[in-house]
Amino acid sequence: MPVTTEHLLSRIYHLYADGFRSMTIGRTLWAVIIVKLIVIFLVLRLFFFPDVLAQKAAGGDKAEVVASELLSR
């Protein structure tokens, strides 16, 4: 009997769903990993990647700032 794509995708989904459903300590570890990633990306965004475009476009004309930067380079 040939394995169809739908059947294969269904089997893969059920494999992962059953695996995550039967986890005990794994759920806690995944929660810790997700929280750490969110905190890391928020901290990086706030402190290391300032919004330079908003600072240079004080009047709100961001298109003009981008055009002048592209033409000057």
mmCIF file with all atom_site columns, N, CA, C and O in Angstrom, residues 36-68:
data_model
loop_
_atom_site.group_PDB
_atom_site.id
_atom_site.type_symbol
_atom_site.label_atom_id
_atom_site.label_alt_id
_atom_site.label_comp_id
_atom_site.label_asym_id
_atom_site.label_entity_id
_atom_site.label_seq_id
_atom_site.pdbx_PDB_ins_code
_atom_site.Cartn_x
_atom_site.Cartn_y
_atom_site.Cartn_z
_atom_site.occupancy
_atom_site.B_iso_or_equiv
_atom_site.pdbx_formal_charge
_atom_site.auth_seq_id
_atom_site.auth_comp_id
_atom_site.auth_asym_id
_atom_site.auth_atom_id
_atom_site.pdbx_PDB_model_num
ATOM 1   N N  . LYS A 1 36 ? 13.395 32.480 28.100 1.00 0.00 ? 36 LYS A N  1
ATOM 2   C CA . LYS A 1 36 ? 14.759 33.005 27.932 1.00 0.00 ? 36 LYS A CA 1
ATOM 3   C C  . LYS A 1 36 ? 14.937 33.653 26.562 1.00 0.00 ? 36 LYS A C  1
ATOM 4   O O  . LYS A 1 36 ? 15.551 34.723 26.447 1.00 0.00 ? 36 LYS A O  1
ATOM 5   N N  . LEU A 1 37 ? 14.417 33.035 25.517 1.00 0.00 ? 37 LEU A N  1
ATOM 6   C CA . LEU A 1 37 ? 14.533 33.612 24.181 1.00 0.00 ? 37 LEU A CA 1
ATOM 7   C C  . LEU A 1 37 ? 13.796 34.947 24.082 1.00 0.00 ? 37 LEU A C  1
ATOM 8   O O  . LEU A 1 37 ? 14.313 35.898 23.486 1.00 0.00 ? 37 LEU A O  1
ATOM 9   N N  . ILE A 1 38 ? 12.616 35.012 24.652 1.00 0.00 ? 38 ILE A N  1
ATOM 10  C CA . ILE A 1 38 ? 11.862 36.265 24.623 1.00 0.00 ? 38 ILE A CA 1
ATOM 11  C C  . ILE A 1 38 ? 12.616 37.358 25.359 1.00 0.00 ? 38 ILE A C  1
ATOM 12  O O  . ILE A 1 38 ? 12.751 38.481 24.857 1.00 0.00 ? 38 ILE A O  1
ATOM 13  N N  . VAL A 1 39 ? 13.143 37.044 26.528 1.00 0.00 ? 39 VAL A N  1
ATOM 14  C CA . VAL A 1 39 ? 13.891 38.037 27.299 1.00 0.00 ? 39 VAL A CA 1
ATOM 15  C C  . VAL A 1 39 ? 15.143 38.476 26.557 1.00 0.00 ? 39 VAL A C  1
ATOM 16  O O  . VAL A 1 39 ? 15.439 39.673 26.463 1.00 0.00 ? 39 VAL A O  1
ATOM 17  N N  . ILE A 1 40 ? 15.871 37.528 25.985 1.00 0.00 ? 40 ILE A N  1
ATOM 18  C CA . ILE A 1 40 ? 17.095 37.863 25.255 1.00 0.00 ? 40 ILE A CA 1
ATOM 19  C C  . ILE A 1 40 ? 16.788 38.779 24.080 1.00 0.00 ? 40 ILE A C  1
ATOM 20  O O  . ILE A 1 40 ? 17.461 39.794 23.876 1.00 0.00 ? 40 ILE A O  1
ATOM 21  N N  . PHE A 1 41 ? 15.768 38.456 23.283 1.00 0.00 ? 41 PHE A N  1
ATOM 22  C CA . PHE A 1 41 ? 15.467 39.281 22.121 1.00 0.00 ? 41 PHE A CA 1
ATOM 23  C C  . PHE A 1 41 ? 14.934 40.653 22.510 1.00 0.00 ? 41 PHE A C  1
ATOM 24  O O  . PHE A 1 41 ? 15.229 41.646 21.845 1.00 0.00 ? 41 PHE A O  1
ATOM 25  N N  . LEU A 1 42 ? 14.158 40.723 23.580 1.00 0.00 ? 42 LEU A N  1
ATOM 26  C CA . LEU A 1 42 ? 13.685 42.029 24.030 1.00 0.00 ? 42 LEU A CA 1
ATOM 27  C C  . LEU A 1 42 ? 14.835 42.900 24.512 1.00 0.00 ? 42 LEU A C  1
ATOM 28  O O  . LEU A 1 42 ? 14.898 44.086 24.201 1.00 0.00 ? 42 LEU A O  1
ATOM 29  N N  . VAL A 1 43 ? 15.760 42.316 25.270 1.00 0.00 ? 43 VAL A N  1
ATOM 30  C CA . VAL A 1 43 ? 16.901 43.078 25.768 1.00 0.00 ? 43 VAL A CA 1
ATOM 31  C C  . VAL A 1 43 ? 17.788 43.518 24.613 1.00 0.00 ? 43 VAL A C  1
ATOM 32  O O  . VAL A 1 43 ? 18.227 44.673 24.557 1.00 0.00 ? 43 VAL A O  1
ATOM 33  N N  . LEU A 1 44 ? 18.049 42.634 23.674 1.00 0.00 ? 44 LEU A N  1
ATOM 34  C CA . LEU A 1 44 ? 18.870 43.004 22.520 1.00 0.00 ? 44 LEU A CA 1
ATOM 35  C C  . LEU A 1 44 ? 18.212 44.118 21.722 1.00 0.00 ? 44 LEU A C  1
ATOM 36  O O  . LEU A 1 44 ? 18.873 45.067 21.300 1.00 0.00 ? 44 LEU A O  1
ATOM 37  N N  . ARG A 1 45 ? 16.920 44.016 21.523 1.00 0.00 ? 45 ARG A N  1
ATOM 38  C CA . ARG A 1 45 ? 16.215 45.036 20.731 1.00 0.00 ? 45 ARG A CA 1
ATOM 39  C C  . ARG A 1 45 ? 16.226 46.387 21.431 1.00 0.00 ? 45 ARG A C  1
ATOM 40  O O  . ARG A 1 45 ? 16.433 47.413 20.803 1.00 0.00 ? 45 ARG A O  1
ATOM 41  N N  . LEU A 1 46 ? 16.004 46.397 22.720 1.00 0.00 ? 46 LEU A N  1
ATOM 42  C CA . LEU A 1 46 ? 15.913 47.663 23.445 1.00 0.00 ? 46 LEU A CA 1
ATOM 43  C C  . LEU A 1 46 ? 17.258 48.362 23.583 1.00 0.00 ? 46 LEU A C  1
ATOM 44  O O  . LEU A 1 46 ? 17.350 49.578 23.425 1.00 0.00 ? 46 LEU A O  1
ATOM 45  N N  . PHE A 1 47 ? 18.299 47.609 23.893 1.00 0.00 ? 47 PHE A N  1
ATOM 46  C CA . PHE A 1 47 ? 19.566 48.231 24.235 1.00 0.00 ? 47 PHE A CA 1
ATOM 47  C C  . PHE A 1 47 ? 20.575 48.298 23.094 1.00 0.00 ? 47 PHE A C  1
ATOM 48  O O  . PHE A 1 47 ? 21.399 49.203 23.044 1.00 0.00 ? 47 PHE A O  1
ATOM 49  N N  . PHE A 1 48 ? 20.535 47.341 22.182 1.00 0.00 ? 48 PHE A N  1
ATOM 50  C CA . PHE A 1 48 ? 21.576 47.281 21.164 1.00 0.00 ? 48 PHE A CA 1
ATOM 51  C C  . PHE A 1 48 ? 21.122 47.675 19.766 1.00 0.00 ? 48 PHE A C  1
ATOM 52  O O  . PHE A 1 48 ? 21.950 47.860 18.876 1.00 0.00 ? 48 PHE A O  1
ATOM 53  N N  . PHE A 1 49 ? 19.826 47.789 19.523 1.00 0.00 ? 49 PHE A N  1
ATOM 54  C CA . PHE A 1 49 ? 19.322 48.164 18.211 1.00 0.00 ? 49 PHE A CA 1
ATOM 55  C C  . PHE A 1 49 ? 18.367 49.343 18.331 1.00 0.00 ? 49 PHE A C  1
ATOM 56  O O  . PHE A 1 49 ? 17.149 49.186 18.254 1.00 0.00 ? 49 PHE A O  1
ATOM 57  N N  . PRO A 1 50 ? 18.906 50.540 18.512 1.00 0.00 ? 50 PRO A N  1
ATOM 58  C CA . PRO A 1 50 ? 18.025 51.704 18.633 1.00 0.00 ? 50 PRO A CA 1
ATOM 59  C C  . PRO A 1 50 ? 17.357 52.013 17.287 1.00 0.00 ? 50 PRO A C  1
ATOM 60  O O  . PRO A 1 50 ? 17.858 51.642 16.222 1.00 0.00 ? 50 PRO A O  1
ATOM 61  N N  . ASP A 1 51 ? 16.253 52.731 17.341 1.00 0.00 ? 51 ASP A N  1
ATOM 62  C CA . ASP A 1 51 ? 15.514 53.084 16.131 1.00 0.00 ? 51 ASP A CA 1
ATOM 63  C C  . ASP A 1 51 ? 16.126 54.346 15.524 1.00 0.00 ? 51 ASP A C  1
ATOM 64  O O  . ASP A 1 51 ? 15.701 55.468 15.804 1.00 0.00 ? 51 ASP A O  1
ATOM 65  N N  . VAL A 1 52 ? 17.146 54.154 14.705 1.00 0.00 ? 52 VAL A N  1
ATOM 66  C CA . VAL A 1 52 ? 17.896 55.258 14.116 1.00 0.00 ? 52 VAL A CA 1
ATOM 67  C C  . VAL A 1 52 ? 17.022 56.053 13.154 1.00 0.00 ? 52 VAL A C  1
ATOM 68  O O  . VAL A 1 52 ? 17.104 57.275 13.086 1.00 0.00 ? 52 VAL A O  1
ATOM 69  N N  . LEU A 1 53 ? 16.175 55.373 12.420 1.00 0.00 ? 53 LEU A N  1
ATOM 70  C CA . LEU A 1 53 ? 15.322 56.053 11.445 1.00 0.00 ? 53 LEU A CA 1
ATOM 71  C C  . LEU A 1 53 ? 14.368 57.028 12.129 1.00 0.00 ? 53 LEU A C  1
ATOM 72  O O  . LEU A 1 53 ? 14.164 58.143 11.648 1.00 0.00 ? 53 LEU A O  1
ATOM 73  N N  . ALA A 1 54 ? 13.811 56.635 13.251 1.00 0.00 ? 54 ALA A N  1
ATOM 74  C CA . ALA A 1 54 ? 12.903 57.529 13.971 1.00 0.00 ? 54 ALA A CA 1
ATOM 75  C C  . ALA A 1 54 ? 13.655 58.734 14.537 1.00 0.00 ? 54 ALA A C  1
ATOM 76  O O  . ALA A 1 54 ? 13.109 59.829 14.625 1.00 0.00 ? 54 ALA A O  1
ATOM 77  N N  . GLN A 1 55 ? 14.923 58.552 14.901 1.00 0.00 ? 55 GLN A N  1
ATOM 78  C CA . GLN A 1 55 ? 15.713 59.659 15.434 1.00 0.00 ? 55 GLN A CA 1
ATOM 79  C C  . GLN A 1 55 ? 16.074 60.660 14.340 1.00 0.00 ? 55 GLN A C  1
ATOM 80  O O  . GLN A 1 55 ? 16.050 61.867 14.557 1.00 0.00 ? 55 GLN A O  1
ATOM 81  N N  . LYS A 1 56 ? 16.420 60.154 13.158 1.00 0.00 ? 56 LYS A N  1
ATOM 82  C CA . LYS A 1 56 ? 16.820 61.048 12.069 1.00 0.00 ? 56 LYS A CA 1
ATOM 83  C C  . LYS A 1 56 ? 15.621 61.721 11.406 1.00 0.00 ? 56 LYS A C  1
ATOM 84  O O  . LYS A 1 56 ? 15.746 62.819 10.894 1.00 0.00 ? 56 LYS A O  1
ATOM 85  N N  . ALA A 1 57 ? 14.481 61.051 11.396 1.00 0.00 ? 57 ALA A N  1
ATOM 86  C CA . ALA A 1 57 ? 13.286 61.612 10.774 1.00 0.00 ? 57 ALA A CA 1
ATOM 87  C C  . ALA A 1 57 ? 12.432 62.258 11.855 1.00 0.00 ? 57 ALA A C  1
ATOM 88  O O  . ALA A 1 57 ? 11.374 61.759 12.225 1.00 0.00 ? 57 ALA A O  1
ATOM 89  N N  . ALA A 1 58 ? 12.885 63.392 12.345 1.00 0.00 ? 58 ALA A N  1
ATOM 90  C CA . ALA A 1 58 ? 12.182 64.055 13.441 1.00 0.00 ? 58 ALA A CA 1
ATOM 91  C C  . ALA A 1 58 ? 10.812 64.562 12.998 1.00 0.00 ? 58 ALA A C  1
ATOM 92  O O  . ALA A 1 58 ? 9.858  64.548 13.757 1.00 0.00 ? 58 ALA A O  1
ATOM 93  N N  . GLY A 1 59 ? 10.705 64.997 11.753 1.00 0.00 ? 59 GLY A N  1
ATOM 94  C CA . GLY A 1 59 ? 9.434  65.514 11.254 1.00 0.00 ? 59 GLY A CA 1
ATOM 95  C C  . GLY A 1 59 ? 8.471  64.434 10.819 1.00 0.00 ? 59 GLY A C  1
ATOM 96  O O  . GLY A 1 59 ? 7.343  64.717 10.460 1.00 0.00 ? 59 GLY A O  1
ATOM 97  N N  . GLY A 1 60 ? 8.909  63.183 10.811 1.00 0.00 ? 60 GLY A N  1
ATOM 98  C CA . GLY A 1 60 ? 8.039  62.091 10.409 1.00 0.00 ? 60 GLY A CA 1
ATOM 99  C C  . GLY A 1 60 ? 8.182  61.701 8.948  1.00 0.00 ? 60 GLY A C  1
ATOM 100 O O  . GLY A 1 60 ? 7.470  60.847 8.474  1.00 0.00 ? 60 GLY A O  1
ATOM 101 N N  . ASP A 1 61 ? 9.113  62.346 8.218  1.00 0.00 ? 61 ASP A N  1
ATOM 102 C CA . ASP A 1 61 ? 9.297  62.039 6.804  1.00 0.00 ? 61 ASP A CA 1
ATOM 103 C C  . ASP A 1 61 ? 10.411 61.001 6.644  1.00 0.00 ? 61 ASP A C  1
ATOM 104 O O  . ASP A 1 61 ? 11.542 61.324 6.288  1.00 0.00 ? 61 ASP A O  1
ATOM 105 N N  . LYS A 1 62 ? 10.080 59.759 6.929  1.00 0.00 ? 62 LYS A N  1
ATOM 106 C CA . LYS A 1 62 ? 11.065 58.676 6.884  1.00 0.00 ? 62 LYS A CA 1
ATOM 107 C C  . LYS A 1 62 ? 11.516 58.383 5.456  1.00 0.00 ? 62 LYS A C  1
ATOM 108 O O  . LYS A 1 62 ? 12.665 58.036 5.234  1.00 0.00 ? 62 LYS A O  1
ATOM 109 N N  . ALA A 1 63 ? 10.629 58.541 4.494  1.00 0.00 ? 63 ALA A N  1
ATOM 110 C CA . ALA A 1 63 ? 10.983 58.266 3.099  1.00 0.00 ? 63 ALA A CA 1
ATOM 111 C C  . ALA A 1 63 ? 12.077 59.212 2.614  1.00 0.00 ? 63 ALA A C  1
ATOM 112 O O  . ALA A 1 63 ? 12.986 58.801 1.891  1.00 0.00 ? 63 ALA A O  1
ATOM 113 N N  . GLU A 1 64 ? 12.005 60.446 3.025  1.00 0.00 ? 64 GLU A N  1
ATOM 114 C CA . GLU A 1 64 ? 13.018 61.427 2.623  1.00 0.00 ? 64 GLU A CA 1
ATOM 115 C C  . GLU A 1 64 ? 14.380 61.089 3.231  1.00 0.00 ? 64 GLU A C  1
ATOM 116 O O  . GLU A 1 64 ? 15.414 61.217 2.573  1.00 0.00 ? 64 GLU A O  1
ATOM 117 N N  . VAL A 1 65 ? 14.393 60.641 4.466  1.00 0.00 ? 65 VAL A N  1
ATOM 118 C CA . VAL A 1 65 ? 15.653 60.261 5.127  1.00 0.00 ? 65 VAL A CA 1
ATOM 119 C C  . VAL A 1 65 ? 16.262 59.066 4.434  1.00 0.00 ? 65 VAL A C  1
ATOM 120 O O  . VAL A 1 65 ? 17.470 59.033 4.175  1.00 0.00 ? 65 VAL A O  1
ATOM 121 N N  . VAL A 1 66 ? 15.449 58.066 4.116  1.00 0.00 ? 66 VAL A N  1
ATOM 122 C CA . VAL A 1 66 ? 15.957 56.873 3.437  1.00 0.00 ? 66 VAL A CA 1
ATOM 123 C C  . VAL A 1 66 ? 16.489 57.246 2.046  1.00 0.00 ? 66 VAL A C  1
ATOM 124 O O  . VAL A 1 66 ? 17.568 56.782 1.641  1.00 0.00 ? 66 VAL A O  1
ATOM 125 N N  . ALA A 1 67 ? 15.764 58.069 1.314  1.00 0.00 ? 67 ALA A N  1
ATOM 126 C CA . ALA A 1 67 ? 16.207 58.467 -0.029 1.00 0.00 ? 67 ALA A CA 1
ATOM 127 C C  . ALA A 1 67 ? 17.525 59.233 0.035  1.00 0.00 ? 67 ALA A C  1
ATOM 128 O O  . ALA A 1 67 ? 18.419 59.008 -0.778 1.00 0.00 ? 67 ALA A O  1
ATOM 129 N N  . SER A 1 68 ? 17.661 60.137 0.991  1.00 0.00 ? 68 SER A N  1
ATOM 130 C CA . SER A 1 68 ? 18.903 60.906 1.081  1.00 0.00 ? 68 SER A CA 1
ATOM 131 C C  . SER A 1 68 ? 20.083 60.015 1.485  1.00 0.00 ? 68 SER A C  1
ATOM 132 O O  . SER A 1 68 ? 21.198 60.197 1.006  1.00 0.00 ? 68 SER A O  1
#
